[in-house]
Coordinates of C-alpha atoms in Angstrom, one line a residue:
M164 CA -182.8 102.6 -111.3
N165 CA -180.3 104.3 -109.2
S166 CA -179.3 102.6 -106.0
A167 CA -182.6 101.8 -104.5
G168 CA -180.9 99.4 -102.1
D169 CA -179.0 102.3 -100.4
A170 CA -182.2 103.5 -98.7
G171 CA -182.6 100.6 -96.2
L172 CA -186.2 99.9 -95.6
K173 CA -187.2 102.2 -98.5
R174 CA -185.7 99.5 -100.8
K175 CA -188.8 97.4 -99.9
A176 CA -191.4 100.0 -100.7
V177 CA -193.7 99.3 -103.7
L178 CA -196.5 101.5 -105.0
F179 CA -198.9 100.2 -107.7
V180 CA -200.7 102.9 -109.8
C181 CA -203.5 102.9 -112.3
L182 CA -206.0 105.4 -113.6
G183 CA -208.7 105.1 -110.9
N184 CA -207.3 102.8 -108.2
I185 CA -210.4 100.6 -108.3
C186 CA -209.3 97.8 -110.6
R187 CA -205.7 97.1 -111.5
S188 CA -203.6 98.8 -108.9
P189 CA -205.6 97.5 -105.8
M190 CA -205.6 94.0 -107.4
A191 CA -201.8 94.2 -107.8
E192 CA -201.4 95.5 -104.2
A193 CA -203.6 92.7 -102.8
V194 CA -201.7 90.0 -104.8
F195 CA -198.3 91.4 -103.7
L196 CA -199.4 91.5 -100.1
N197 CA -200.6 87.9 -100.4
I198 CA -197.4 86.8 -101.9
I199 CA -195.2 88.3 -99.1
K200 CA -197.6 87.4 -96.2
D201 CA -195.6 84.3 -95.2
R202 CA -192.2 85.7 -95.8
T203 CA -189.9 86.5 -92.9
D204 CA -189.3 90.0 -94.2
R205 CA -193.0 90.9 -94.7
E206 CA -192.9 93.6 -91.9
E207 CA -190.1 95.4 -93.8
W208 CA -192.3 96.0 -96.8
I209 CA -194.3 99.1 -97.5
V210 CA -197.0 98.4 -100.1
D211 CA -199.8 100.6 -101.3
S212 CA -201.7 101.5 -104.4
C213 CA -203.2 104.7 -105.8
A214 CA -204.7 106.5 -108.8
T215 CA -203.4 109.0 -111.3
G216 CA -206.9 110.6 -111.3
S217 CA -209.2 111.7 -108.5
W218 CA -212.5 110.4 -109.7
H219 CA -212.9 107.6 -107.1
T220 CA -211.0 109.1 -104.2
G221 CA -212.5 107.9 -100.9
D222 CA -214.3 105.0 -102.6
Q223 CA -213.7 101.3 -102.4
P224 CA -212.3 99.2 -105.3
D225 CA -214.7 97.8 -107.9
P226 CA -216.7 94.8 -106.5
R227 CA -215.4 92.7 -109.4
C228 CA -211.9 93.3 -108.0
F229 CA -212.9 92.0 -104.6
K230 CA -214.8 89.0 -106.1
T231 CA -211.7 88.0 -108.2
L232 CA -209.5 88.3 -105.1
Q233 CA -211.9 86.2 -103.0
E234 CA -212.0 83.5 -105.8
N235 CA -208.2 83.3 -105.4
G236 CA -208.2 83.0 -101.7
I237 CA -207.6 86.6 -100.8
S238 CA -210.5 87.7 -98.6
N239 CA -209.0 90.1 -96.0
Y240 CA -207.9 92.9 -98.4
K241 CA -209.2 96.4 -97.6
H242 CA -208.5 99.6 -99.4
T243 CA -209.7 103.1 -99.8
V244 CA -209.0 104.8 -103.1
R245 CA -206.5 107.6 -103.1
Q246 CA -204.7 109.7 -105.7
V247 CA -200.9 109.7 -106.1
N248 CA -199.2 112.4 -103.9
Q249 CA -196.1 113.7 -105.5
A250 CA -194.7 115.2 -102.3
I251 CA -195.1 111.9 -100.3
D252 CA -195.1 109.0 -102.7
F253 CA -191.8 109.8 -104.5
K254 CA -190.1 110.0 -101.1
K255 CA -191.8 106.9 -99.5
F256 CA -191.7 104.5 -102.4
C257 CA -188.7 103.1 -104.3
Y258 CA -190.6 101.1 -106.9
I259 CA -193.6 102.8 -108.5
F260 CA -195.4 100.6 -111.0
G261 CA -197.9 101.8 -113.5
M262 CA -200.2 99.5 -115.3
D263 CA -200.2 101.1 -118.8
Q264 CA -198.3 103.8 -120.8
N265 CA -200.7 106.5 -119.7
N266 CA -199.9 105.8 -116.1
I267 CA -196.2 105.9 -116.8
E268 CA -196.5 109.2 -118.6
V269 CA -198.4 110.8 -115.7
L270 CA -196.0 109.3 -113.1
T271 CA -193.0 110.5 -115.2
S272 CA -194.3 114.0 -115.3
L273 CA -194.7 114.0 -111.5
T274 CA -191.3 112.5 -110.8
P275 CA -189.3 115.0 -108.9
K276 CA -185.7 115.7 -109.8
G277 CA -183.4 113.6 -107.7
F278 CA -185.8 110.6 -107.4
T279 CA -183.6 107.6 -107.0
G280 CA -186.3 104.9 -107.4
K281 CA -187.8 103.3 -110.4
V282 CA -191.0 104.2 -112.3
D283 CA -191.9 101.4 -114.7
L284 CA -194.6 99.1 -116.0
L285 CA -195.4 96.3 -113.6
G286 CA -196.2 94.1 -116.5
K287 CA -192.7 94.3 -117.8
Y288 CA -191.7 91.8 -115.1
D289 CA -194.0 89.2 -116.6
D290 CA -192.0 87.4 -119.4
E291 CA -195.3 86.2 -120.8
N292 CA -196.6 89.8 -121.2
K293 CA -194.8 91.1 -124.2
S294 CA -196.4 94.5 -124.2
G295 CA -195.9 95.1 -120.4
I296 CA -199.4 96.5 -120.3
I297 CA -202.0 95.3 -117.8
R298 CA -205.3 96.3 -119.5
D299 CA -208.0 98.2 -117.6
P300 CA -211.0 95.8 -117.2
Y301 CA -213.3 98.6 -115.9
Y302 CA -215.6 98.8 -118.9
D303 CA -215.8 95.0 -119.4
N304 CA -219.3 93.5 -119.0
D305 CA -218.0 90.4 -117.1
D306 CA -215.2 89.3 -114.7
K307 CA -212.8 87.9 -117.4
G308 CA -210.7 91.1 -117.5
F309 CA -210.3 91.1 -113.7
K310 CA -209.2 87.5 -113.8
N311 CA -206.6 88.4 -116.4
V312 CA -205.4 91.3 -114.2
Y313 CA -205.1 88.9 -111.3
D314 CA -203.0 86.4 -113.4
L315 CA -200.8 89.1 -114.9
S316 CA -200.3 90.8 -111.5
K317 CA -199.4 87.6 -109.8
R318 CA -196.8 86.6 -112.4
A319 CA -195.3 90.1 -112.6
C320 CA -195.1 90.4 -108.8
L321 CA -193.5 87.0 -108.4
S322 CA -191.0 87.8 -111.1
F323 CA -190.3 91.3 -109.7
L324 CA -189.3 89.7 -106.4
E325 CA -187.1 87.2 -108.1
K326 CA -185.5 89.6 -110.6
E327 CA -184.8 92.3 -108.0
G328 CA -183.3 89.8 -105.6
F329 CA -185.9 89.9 -102.9

């Protein structure tokens, strides 16, 4: 990453991205918001999530996402699915986290010349997640995959804050 810290408030701008913005990225966004909710610098953070694809634009996240969040004490999260916007997101956000290699490939192809932030796998911040991938639970027949996304996201978000010195 180039000097993300040189951008003032932009330094505390995090975007979580997955394929459809209905499972992994909204889960990571909600987890991150919950982690920072009691911090003195919470108002300095810009946090959002979006999709690489447009299939679910305007929809709400998967009900299993909300169920998993509620089971973990997060009941006030609201989100409307949107697609990544190259013109806005790469100016607004300093840390753009994909959930798998496909997300990273799409984000890298959209990264404008001169972008001084960081595009990386969120899961890389979790020392227990050797692949760095947060698997898509969308096609699972149960909630286990969503619970795994929650756990991986929480560990990665906490580690991100620590490793980046926030």
